XYZ file of C-alpha atoms in Angstrom:
676
model
C 0.231 0.096 0.182
C 2.630 2.402 0.712
C 4.444 1.845 -2.194
C 1.084 2.201 -4.164
C 1.345 5.503 -2.609
C 4.360 6.815 -3.655
C 3.600 5.971 -7.358
C 0.524 7.864 -7.231
C 2.213 10.662 -5.491
C 4.941 10.547 -8.114
C 2.562 10.797 -11.100
C 0.110 13.421 -9.560
C 3.443 15.328 -9.693
C 4.858 14.697 -12.957
C 1.166 15.852 -14.561
C 1.122 19.108 -12.757
C 4.173 19.529 -13.519
C 3.448 18.365 -17.561
C 0.679 20.643 -17.142
C 2.553 24.049 -15.937
C 2.758 27.154 -18.978
C 5.990 27.728 -18.558
C 9.157 27.131 -16.813
C 8.255 29.581 -13.806
C 5.187 27.985 -13.226
C 6.666 24.208 -13.088
C 9.105 24.908 -9.875
C 6.118 27.251 -8.171
C 4.012 23.570 -9.361
C 7.171 21.313 -7.571
C 7.610 23.951 -4.901
C 3.779 23.518 -3.541
C 3.933 19.883 -4.358
C 6.658 20.023 -1.762
C 4.753 22.105 0.836
C 1.541 20.365 0.043
C 1.595 17.995 4.140
C 1.880 21.245 5.385
C -1.064 22.572 4.184
C -3.385 24.124 1.196
C -1.179 26.920 -0.896
C 1.951 26.275 0.916
C 5.493 26.697 -1.001
C 9.224 24.885 -0.199
C 11.695 27.301 -0.480
C 15.435 26.931 -0.294
C 17.055 29.570 1.325
C 20.676 29.778 1.110
C 22.298 29.571 4.359
C 23.820 32.615 5.754
C 21.771 35.134 3.053
C 18.521 36.322 2.527
C 18.448 34.664 -1.044
C 15.218 31.896 -0.921
C 13.712 30.379 -4.303
C 11.459 28.458 -5.462
C 12.585 24.712 -5.765
C 13.181 21.924 -8.343
C 13.563 18.719 -8.505
C 17.576 19.270 -8.596
C 17.834 21.013 -5.744
C 15.495 19.425 -3.279
C 17.421 16.599 -3.387
C 20.534 18.835 -4.126
C 20.646 20.858 -1.213
C 22.013 23.085 -2.911
C 22.132 26.175 -4.945
C 24.911 28.310 -6.284
C 27.784 25.741 -4.157
C 26.431 26.658 -0.957
C 23.986 24.494 1.416
C 20.297 25.442 1.110
C 17.830 25.331 4.404
C 14.281 24.624 3.246
C 11.662 26.673 4.944
C 7.477 26.426 3.957
C 5.746 29.453 3.235
C 2.582 30.815 1.342
C 2.723 30.515 -1.907
C 2.016 33.670 -3.917
C -1.476 35.205 -3.136
C -2.049 33.368 -0.068
C -1.977 34.124 3.815
C -2.365 32.379 6.526
C -5.560 32.155 8.843
C -5.379 31.755 12.464
C -6.208 27.997 14.280
C -6.074 26.584 10.890
C -3.474 24.669 8.848
C -1.731 25.355 5.462
C -2.437 29.227 3.420
C -6.373 28.768 2.477
C -6.621 32.194 2.862
C -6.478 34.067 -0.322
C -5.162 37.573 0.141
C -8.046 40.457 0.204
C -7.516 41.946 -3.210
C -6.901 45.378 -2.777
C -5.395 48.699 -5.046
C -1.593 48.078 -5.869
C -0.380 50.757 -2.936
C -2.466 48.851 -0.649
C -0.631 45.480 -2.237
C 2.919 46.478 -2.322
C 2.809 46.818 1.955
C 0.766 43.747 1.894
C 3.592 41.480 -0.385
C 6.670 43.015 2.061
C 7.348 45.658 -0.212
C 7.123 48.775 2.221
C 9.952 50.750 0.915
C 8.541 50.871 -2.434
C 4.701 51.637 -0.714
C 6.364 54.570 0.906
C 8.464 56.102 -2.398
C 5.531 55.792 -3.686
C 3.882 58.081 -1.239
C 6.664 60.173 -1.874
C 7.298 61.105 -5.542
C 3.317 61.367 -5.416
C 2.413 58.470 -6.950
C -0.002 57.414 -4.637
C -3.034 58.659 -6.139
C -1.373 57.242 -9.314
C -1.631 53.327 -8.208
C -4.791 54.438 -5.799
C -6.744 54.800 -8.859
C -7.988 53.516 -11.838
C -5.986 51.461 -14.414
C -4.627 48.416 -15.139
C -0.754 48.157 -13.915
C 2.163 46.143 -13.984
C 4.322 47.167 -11.004
C 7.871 45.223 -10.626
C 8.646 46.388 -7.437
C 12.482 46.291 -5.859
C 12.097 44.228 -2.484
C 12.649 46.043 1.176
C 16.224 45.184 0.584
C 16.488 46.210 -2.740
C 16.564 49.543 -1.754
C 18.697 48.822 1.527
C 21.420 47.342 -0.963
C 21.229 50.735 -3.511
C 24.767 52.563 -2.625
C 24.164 54.978 -0.629
C 25.297 58.168 -3.409
C 23.070 56.737 -5.585
C 19.421 57.003 -2.819
C 20.713 59.712 -2.158
C 20.519 61.499 -5.347
C 16.608 59.622 -5.802
C 15.567 61.002 -2.540
C 16.431 64.264 -2.631
C 14.396 64.788 -6.054
C 11.560 63.337 -5.030
C 9.266 64.739 -7.695
C 11.606 64.326 -10.666
C 14.501 61.407 -10.400
C 12.063 59.170 -7.844
C 9.520 59.383 -10.053
C 11.469 58.517 -13.179
C 13.101 55.596 -10.871
C 9.237 54.183 -10.441
C 8.042 55.001 -13.684
C 10.574 53.221 -15.181
C 9.555 50.286 -12.703
C 5.539 50.035 -14.502
C 4.696 48.410 -17.187
C 0.492 50.385 -18.233
C -0.611 47.051 -18.505
C -1.484 43.436 -16.376
C 1.402 41.188 -16.702
C 1.440 38.019 -15.262
C 4.152 35.539 -14.788
C 2.799 33.807 -18.163
C 2.871 36.987 -20.301
C 6.816 37.096 -19.115
C 8.474 35.451 -22.131
C 12.232 34.759 -22.501
C 13.424 37.685 -24.976
C 10.322 39.904 -24.500
C 10.366 43.463 -23.903
C 7.373 46.004 -22.246
C 7.247 49.987 -22.809
C 8.091 51.341 -19.394
C 6.152 53.959 -18.179
C 9.009 56.021 -18.369
C 9.179 57.837 -21.710
C 8.428 53.905 -23.082
C 11.723 52.866 -22.562
C 11.546 48.874 -22.558
C 12.039 47.106 -19.699
C 13.364 43.344 -20.770
C 12.628 40.386 -19.624
C 14.393 36.585 -19.802
C 12.625 34.127 -18.696
C 14.944 31.167 -18.543
C 14.372 26.629 -18.433
C 15.737 26.305 -14.407
C 12.175 28.827 -14.206
C 13.983 31.643 -12.875
C 12.829 35.088 -14.435
C 14.158 38.245 -14.658
C 13.272 41.928 -15.976
C 16.627 43.605 -16.118
C 18.441 41.536 -14.499
C 17.156 41.761 -11.422
C 15.131 38.369 -10.637
C 12.072 38.046 -9.417
C 11.309 36.898 -6.230
C 7.412 37.031 -5.835
C 5.365 37.242 -8.903
C 1.589 37.754 -9.563
C 0.667 39.474 -6.540
C -2.797 40.469 -7.456
C -4.488 43.867 -7.163
C -7.745 45.548 -8.332
C -5.784 47.924 -10.831
C -2.922 45.309 -12.228
C -0.425 43.452 -10.516
C 2.450 43.200 -8.438
C 5.937 41.047 -8.872
C 8.608 41.839 -5.970
C 11.988 41.941 -7.502
C 15.395 41.822 -5.067
C 16.817 45.237 -6.701
C 16.100 48.330 -8.258
C 16.428 48.391 -11.666
C 17.512 51.047 -13.810
C 16.632 52.480 -17.389
C 19.164 50.897 -20.085
C 19.045 52.556 -23.870
C 22.969 52.000 -24.854
C 23.620 48.365 -26.270
C 26.610 46.829 -25.451
C 29.387 48.091 -27.868
C 28.500 51.219 -26.251
C 30.087 49.913 -22.958
C 33.139 48.289 -24.653
C 33.229 51.868 -26.836
C 33.302 54.271 -23.869
C 35.062 52.603 -20.636
C 38.278 53.313 -20.249
C 38.689 49.909 -18.428
C 37.351 48.074 -21.894
C 40.953 50.082 -24.242
C 42.438 47.255 -24.987
C 39.368 44.904 -25.460
C 37.994 48.287 -28.530
C 40.953 47.638 -30.318
C 40.354 44.213 -30.450
C 36.821 44.031 -31.514
C 37.541 47.203 -34.095
C 40.237 44.652 -35.541
C 38.442 41.365 -35.651
C 35.064 43.360 -37.579
C 32.892 42.758 -34.529
C 31.699 46.082 -34.388
C 28.773 46.350 -36.500
C 27.752 42.897 -34.759
C 27.558 44.092 -31.322
C 24.880 47.581 -32.730
C 22.926 44.983 -33.983
C 19.845 42.862 -32.933
C 20.166 40.078 -30.062
C 20.742 38.939 -27.074
C 24.644 38.763 -26.512
C 26.299 37.526 -23.378
C 29.869 39.569 -23.958
C 32.326 38.734 -20.979
C 34.112 41.690 -21.353
C 38.465 41.199 -20.638
C 39.592 44.043 -18.768
C 43.151 45.940 -19.815
C 44.036 43.847 -16.452
C 43.426 40.633 -18.271
C 45.082 41.446 -21.740
C 48.318 42.343 -19.481
C 48.272 38.782 -17.576
C 49.459 37.288 -21.092
C 52.736 37.047 -21.853
C 53.484 39.606 -24.634
C 54.914 37.820 -27.443
C 51.684 35.102 -27.633
C 48.867 38.171 -27.241
C 50.540 40.228 -30.174
C 50.381 36.696 -32.114
C 46.535 36.686 -31.999
C 45.869 39.947 -32.078
C 47.928 40.264 -36.051
C 46.214 36.942 -37.011
C 42.785 38.055 -37.917
C 41.235 34.461 -37.586
C 42.934 34.113 -34.436
C 41.823 36.637 -33.002
C 38.098 36.586 -34.416
C 37.769 33.555 -32.146
C 39.163 34.528 -29.437
C 36.665 37.302 -28.871
C 33.597 35.272 -29.623
C 34.715 32.663 -27.088
C 33.610 35.525 -24.699
C 30.606 35.689 -25.918
C 27.761 33.570 -25.168
C 24.838 33.099 -28.267
C 21.808 33.943 -25.887
C 21.690 36.177 -22.680
C 22.958 34.874 -19.755
C 22.123 37.526 -16.162
C 23.896 36.416 -13.583
C 20.995 36.098 -11.486
C 19.639 33.284 -14.178
C 23.129 30.945 -12.708
C 21.865 28.253 -9.919
C 24.826 25.581 -11.141
C 26.944 24.793 -13.039
C 26.118 25.183 -17.185
C 27.884 24.855 -19.955
C 26.590 27.363 -22.817
C 27.909 27.636 -26.667
C 29.637 30.747 -27.606
C 29.495 32.054 -30.624
C 32.966 30.382 -31.234
C 31.615 26.986 -31.456
C 32.710 25.842 -28.598
C 31.099 25.686 -24.918
C 31.899 27.730 -21.211
C 30.958 26.184 -18.767
C 29.345 29.812 -16.966
C 28.331 28.947 -12.797
C 28.275 30.216 -9.511
C 30.224 29.532 -6.474
C 27.758 31.275 -3.617
C 27.540 35.518 -4.925
C 30.781 35.421 -7.401
C 29.990 34.142 -10.824
C 31.993 31.724 -11.778
C 33.861 30.780 -16.026
C 35.601 27.585 -16.595
C 35.340 26.733 -12.769
C 36.654 30.211 -12.037
C 35.642 33.195 -9.621
C 36.522 36.019 -13.040
C 33.634 38.524 -12.875
C 35.011 41.514 -11.496
C 31.019 43.404 -12.185
C 28.189 41.828 -13.647
C 24.810 42.317 -15.366
C 25.338 46.031 -17.283
C 22.428 45.629 -18.972
C 22.544 46.529 -22.896
C 19.746 46.739 -25.221
C 20.986 43.945 -27.103
C 22.520 41.937 -24.519
C 24.133 42.089 -21.304
C 27.857 42.637 -20.442
C 30.299 41.036 -17.931
C 33.632 42.220 -17.077
C 36.757 39.276 -16.055
C 39.825 39.785 -15.242
C 41.060 36.944 -17.003
C 41.477 36.458 -21.016
C 39.627 33.033 -22.018
C 41.766 31.558 -25.131
C 40.491 28.832 -26.801
C 43.027 25.654 -28.176
C 41.540 27.523 -32.662
C 43.793 30.475 -31.420
C 46.554 28.708 -29.567
C 49.432 27.147 -31.443
C 50.509 23.376 -30.530
C 52.456 23.848 -28.231
C 50.409 26.580 -26.549
C 47.576 23.401 -27.280
C 50.467 21.175 -25.251
C 51.083 23.133 -22.488
C 48.587 21.179 -20.035
C 49.168 19.266 -16.569
C 48.845 15.991 -17.707
C 50.935 16.009 -20.651
C 53.939 18.634 -19.416
C 56.616 15.956 -19.444
C 56.071 15.373 -23.163
C 56.115 19.009 -23.872
C 59.426 19.904 -22.138
C 60.699 17.163 -23.933
C 59.501 18.632 -27.658
C 61.060 21.734 -26.861
C 64.884 20.160 -25.669
C 64.507 17.687 -28.661
C 64.154 21.388 -30.605
C 60.998 20.235 -32.011
C 59.747 23.442 -30.752
C 59.944 25.763 -34.235
C 57.592 23.002 -35.509
C 54.777 23.130 -32.624
C 54.983 27.229 -32.765
C 54.491 27.679 -35.797
C 51.553 27.695 -38.859
C 53.214 23.985 -40.194
C 49.205 21.890 -40.551
C 50.347 19.159 -37.749
C 49.307 16.898 -34.935
C 51.381 15.539 -32.493
C 51.048 12.987 -29.783
C 51.972 13.833 -26.383
C 51.665 11.015 -24.401
C 50.607 11.110 -20.967
C 53.144 12.357 -17.889
C 53.016 8.801 -16.614
C 53.803 7.146 -20.148
C 57.439 8.636 -19.156
C 60.286 6.876 -16.809
C 60.925 9.365 -13.903
C 64.415 11.321 -15.060
C 64.003 10.283 -18.188
C 67.081 12.742 -20.396
C 67.717 13.518 -23.426
C 69.045 11.538 -26.538
C 69.604 11.229 -29.941
C 67.171 8.252 -29.886
C 64.763 9.659 -27.573
C 64.914 13.512 -30.155
C 64.554 11.577 -33.190
C 61.367 9.120 -31.506
C 59.746 12.590 -31.133
C 59.786 13.539 -33.871
C 58.409 10.378 -35.088
C 55.549 11.611 -32.753
C 54.271 14.819 -34.932
C 52.034 13.922 -38.133
C 52.519 15.242 -41.567
C 48.244 16.764 -41.792
C 45.868 18.628 -39.086
C 43.497 15.689 -37.613
C 40.191 14.663 -36.122
C 40.326 11.932 -34.409
C 36.698 11.187 -35.323
C 38.016 11.145 -39.675
C 40.279 8.255 -38.599
C 40.052 4.941 -40.252
C 41.363 0.868 -39.021
C 45.111 0.813 -41.077
C 44.577 4.268 -42.129
C 48.934 5.501 -42.754
C 50.054 8.690 -41.256
C 53.698 9.855 -42.261
C 55.674 11.423 -39.825
C 57.947 14.223 -39.436
C 60.838 11.628 -39.471
C 59.288 9.734 -42.536
C 57.864 7.167 -41.083
C 54.313 6.155 -41.688
C 52.383 4.899 -38.816
C 48.920 2.588 -39.145
C 45.644 3.461 -37.474
C 43.967 0.786 -35.601
C 40.319 1.262 -34.611
C 38.985 -1.441 -31.801
C 35.757 -1.267 -29.902
C 36.499 0.107 -26.756
C 39.619 1.996 -27.921
C 41.291 4.589 -31.359
C 45.721 4.080 -31.678
C 48.200 4.544 -34.013
C 50.593 1.900 -33.600
C 50.825 1.170 -29.715
C 49.894 4.413 -28.435
C 45.848 4.840 -28.115
C 43.874 7.859 -27.829
C 43.477 8.878 -23.615
C 41.644 12.335 -23.997
C 39.211 14.413 -26.112
C 41.011 16.018 -29.318
C 42.262 19.331 -28.621
C 42.455 21.207 -31.644
C 44.382 24.458 -32.551
C 45.075 27.467 -34.946
C 46.698 24.984 -37.581
C 47.202 21.802 -35.813
C 45.829 19.297 -33.223
C 47.259 17.562 -30.467
C 45.603 13.830 -29.409
C 46.828 12.911 -25.684
C 47.944 8.798 -25.890
C 48.176 6.591 -22.637
C 51.920 5.582 -23.886
C 54.629 6.238 -25.688
C 54.851 5.337 -29.538
C 57.184 2.011 -30.379
C 57.572 2.853 -34.355
C 57.296 0.025 -36.445
C 61.154 -0.815 -37.373
C 61.711 -3.936 -40.090
C 59.236 -7.456 -39.730
C 58.189 -9.121 -37.299
C 61.198 -11.383 -38.515
C 63.592 -8.536 -37.712
C 61.901 -7.767 -34.734
C 62.569 -11.090 -33.238
C 65.978 -11.616 -34.432
C 66.868 -8.119 -33.042
C 65.961 -9.500 -29.023
C 68.424 -11.947 -27.625
C 64.983 -13.398 -25.631
C 63.469 -14.860 -28.814
C 66.814 -16.514 -30.315
C 64.981 -19.778 -29.592
C 61.498 -18.790 -31.205
C 63.944 -17.559 -34.771
C 65.488 -21.218 -34.705
C 62.192 -23.079 -34.146
C 60.338 -20.334 -37.067
C 62.718 -21.795 -39.388
C 62.865 -25.438 -38.512
C 58.960 -25.022 -38.824
C 59.269 -23.646 -42.738
C 57.660 -20.304 -40.958
C 60.609 -17.839 -41.807
C 59.192 -16.527 -44.503
C 55.358 -16.485 -43.589
C 57.045 -14.018 -40.448
C 57.936 -11.731 -43.242
C 54.672 -11.625 -45.022
C 53.163 -8.105 -45.345
C 50.798 -9.704 -42.770
C 48.580 -7.971 -39.923
C 49.575 -10.559 -37.271
C 49.701 -10.614 -33.420
C 52.657 -12.961 -32.857
C 52.897 -14.134 -29.210
C 56.181 -14.687 -29.011
C 58.124 -17.281 -27.213
C 60.054 -16.656 -25.159
C 63.711 -18.783 -24.210
C 62.470 -18.715 -20.534
C 58.967 -20.261 -22.181
C 61.632 -22.819 -24.302
C 63.899 -23.538 -20.878
C 60.938 -24.320 -19.191
C 60.253 -27.584 -21.105
C 62.675 -31.126 -19.736
C 65.079 -30.902 -22.787
C 64.477 -34.688 -24.233
C 60.502 -32.808 -24.770
C 61.898 -30.070 -26.102
C 64.312 -32.119 -28.809
C 61.431 -34.276 -29.536
C 59.444 -31.228 -30.025
C 61.900 -29.894 -32.277
C 63.100 -32.477 -34.587
C 58.893 -32.768 -35.608
C 58.385 -29.692 -38.375
C 54.611 -30.237 -38.252
C 53.512 -29.886 -34.683
C 56.189 -27.579 -34.323
C 53.925 -25.254 -36.648
C 51.059 -26.269 -35.397
C 51.711 -24.965 -32.260
C 53.741 -21.778 -33.155
C 50.531 -21.248 -35.224
C 48.571 -20.872 -32.120
C 50.848 -18.571 -31.539
C 49.662 -16.186 -33.997
C 46.367 -14.469 -35.981
C 45.719 -12.692 -39.250
C 44.730 -9.360 -37.095
C 46.611 -6.517 -35.820
C 45.492 -6.572 -31.607
C 47.985 -4.172 -29.613
C 47.628 -3.924 -25.772
C 44.978 -0.845 -25.942
C 42.971 -3.213 -27.827
C 42.466 -5.787 -25.001
C 39.232 -5.812 -23.327
C 37.942 -7.831 -20.236
C 36.573 -10.452 -22.941
C 38.342 -10.090 -26.086
C 38.662 -13.471 -28.534
C 41.537 -14.076 -31.767
C 41.549 -16.277 -33.945
C 44.558 -18.609 -33.979
C 46.470 -19.737 -37.512
C 46.085 -22.663 -36.778
C 42.807 -24.180 -34.075
C 40.455 -22.386 -32.077
C 39.710 -18.952 -30.086
C 42.515 -17.352 -27.730
C 40.513 -15.053 -24.740
C 42.809 -12.565 -24.072
C 41.555 -10.716 -20.563
C 43.846 -7.685 -18.992
C 44.405 -6.874 -15.034
C 46.575 -4.987 -13.211
C 47.592 -3.298 -16.445
C 49.174 -6.250 -18.023
C 47.830 -8.507 -20.652
C 46.311 -12.398 -20.142
C 46.501 -15.484 -23.022
C 43.884 -17.854 -22.091
C 45.428 -17.091 -18.452
C 48.942 -16.703 -19.527
C 50.550 -13.496 -19.087
C 52.203 -11.318 -21.404
C 56.045 -10.252 -20.583
C 56.147 -7.178 -22.510
C 53.628 -6.090 -24.969
C 53.594 -4.284 -28.209
C 56.485 -4.468 -30.101
C 55.586 -3.234 -33.402
C 56.684 -4.346 -36.230
C 55.971 -3.161 -40.211
C 53.493 -6.357 -40.441
C 52.039 -6.715 -36.970
C 52.920 -6.745 -33.758
C 54.735 -9.065 -31.329
C 53.768 -9.385 -27.535
C 56.013 -11.480 -25.152
C 54.239 -14.558 -23.399
C 57.003 -16.802 -20.817
C 55.048 -19.640 -21.494
C 53.164 -21.613 -23.937
C 50.294 -20.754 -24.642
C 47.407 -24.462 -24.185
C 43.516 -24.157 -24.620
C 41.234 -23.576 -21.939
C 38.993 -26.535 -21.371
C 35.685 -26.135 -23.049
C 34.448 -27.601 -20.152
C 35.874 -24.605 -17.298
C 33.355 -21.115 -18.325
C 35.258 -18.194 -18.013
C 34.757 -17.600 -14.011
C 36.352 -21.092 -13.226
C 38.920 -19.309 -16.186
C 40.047 -16.965 -14.291
C 41.247 -19.199 -11.143
C 44.920 -20.117 -12.849
C 45.573 -23.507 -10.764
C 41.490 -24.353 -11.789
C 42.200 -23.647 -15.028
C 45.807 -25.927 -15.452
C 44.020 -28.680 -13.859
C 41.779 -28.686 -16.708
C 44.006 -27.813 -19.900
C 43.863 -30.136 -22.787
C 45.205 -30.813 -25.571
C 42.927 -29.177 -28.739
C 43.179 -31.981 -32.045
C 43.184 -28.532 -34.497
C 46.155 -27.195 -33.213
C 48.337 -30.085 -34.848
C 48.738 -32.837 -31.901
C 46.135 -34.701 -31.696
C 46.878 -37.229 -27.803
C 50.241 -36.862 -28.230
C 52.534 -38.189 -25.435
C 54.730 -35.579 -26.702
C 53.010 -32.182 -26.087
C 50.973 -34.455 -23.161
C 54.825 -34.062 -21.203
C 55.147 -30.714 -22.803
C 51.589 -29.594 -20.852
C 52.667 -31.714 -18.015
C 55.594 -29.375 -17.224
C 54.452 -26.177 -18.266
C 51.472 -26.877 -15.606
C 53.960 -27.413 -13.049
C 56.907 -25.645 -13.924
C 54.908 -22.071 -14.456
C 51.973 -21.392 -12.239
C 53.253 -20.157 -9.846
C 54.462 -16.973 -12.334
C 50.985 -16.626 -13.495
C 49.465 -16.210 -10.334
């Protein structure tokens, strides 16, 4: 029964909110439902601790109990238009319908009521008509700078009356009428008041938040706002053009050809960097951007949102699209407005006829305005960045060449790495001769490096790799080039698989076995191949007599070796929890990754990703045997149980052979300890 009640309540909540007509009404309805247990017409309000700021609550805020990163407390108050009755639960009584002047006193706007009388506005708002009054709260008047308030009240017949008339519209406007982006002529020289109605339910007039709405009166309606608003006469470009603190920005806007746009009709948000913000940028970088019209336009457009965002509309971090095409994380921390997590906004809500300006003290530089070297100057690739410079590759990364750099994460390098000739050559092969996007790469595509070699693209279900290095983060696309962050230092392919094996003393016995089995040509073919290469230790684990017998039977030896090969290329970064390979001879190979080690049929790889021009080599220290079909995957994860149930498979060319049984028994007893 309890679950049925909760289910019914949930359906009621969803249905009620879905029927609401606007974001504000949705939030109001949610607050009413949350306050229902306290009686009729009770709304749940969230108040930011340590402040007087209250909000109707939405689902996210209700469960997180935070607004602008600060904890909130829940209070239950009468919803707009209702009041308590002595001895009765909730707020059952509708507020008496009186004129606007008396309504101001009933809804907590007593200071506005007092100033209305002083300015001789009382008769007008008590008389006939149909007005909307955006009435500043008592706290709003108290927050006005003393010199501004003194100037208003010292000239009540003109300045104060004009200010109050600017808060009035000569028609009745409910919250439903306050559409996003709308403007209504005020009763002060028909200067517009500008409305913005945000998806989170917040409504602003000239960037002042409506804190109480829809207080009906006989001759109109009252909305309480959280600040005193002033007339808007200039566009956003005028702010930039007339403020000495924005002199550098003004020059940049003109050079980028954005003046006309910022003077046109629209609803822009401009995060305007001050002169101080520009001065924080290294002169060489700043001069380069200012002298490059494309980079400059990208930089400035990164500071402009496609819509108007008043500071009071922000209650949590929100990604918002810029004119440059990427997003800014616009958020808040207490009373501070933040950009990409930084509290760099100095002055908020400078409202213009076509948008709003917020002054910031740091320049926001998008990736699209940066050189490759500037892109690489990040926290996870600082080691690679320094090494590129030490390898005398900085000129390639700072110029206008169209390139792509592969930057390994810091953890890909051993501590105390020093520059050598070989490392310089290797780093040069981390720079590709094209500006690329990872989204356009395809399997087995070849990419040429500055070092003159070709690298292969390898596409797997959950990873995208270039040779053995797999992309570990989103691309960064700069002015002339792109940066791929990769998980490890690249191993360029050097010779065929046979060349790789011959060059490594660990595989001397394997090289001999390949030659005995007549597989040398196969190892040199174009491929692609993946070879699980048996080290000398793997052969040494066999009794000498058994090894000699195996080496003396080329057909059986070839069957064993072909079970260690697949006709595709699989690097360690492409191995998932249950990856399968079809060997050249025999049943499937099961691979997985545990503790950064690749296992094949539960045999660990001792060194992965030895790259060859026709494939990849993974060194293994034991002969790989088929898993018993009777062992499920959970059982196979236990090497001891797996070893006890291993058997030969006729498809690898060793059918019930005593020699292979001895090999299996010997390997099982001598290598299980290593695997574990």
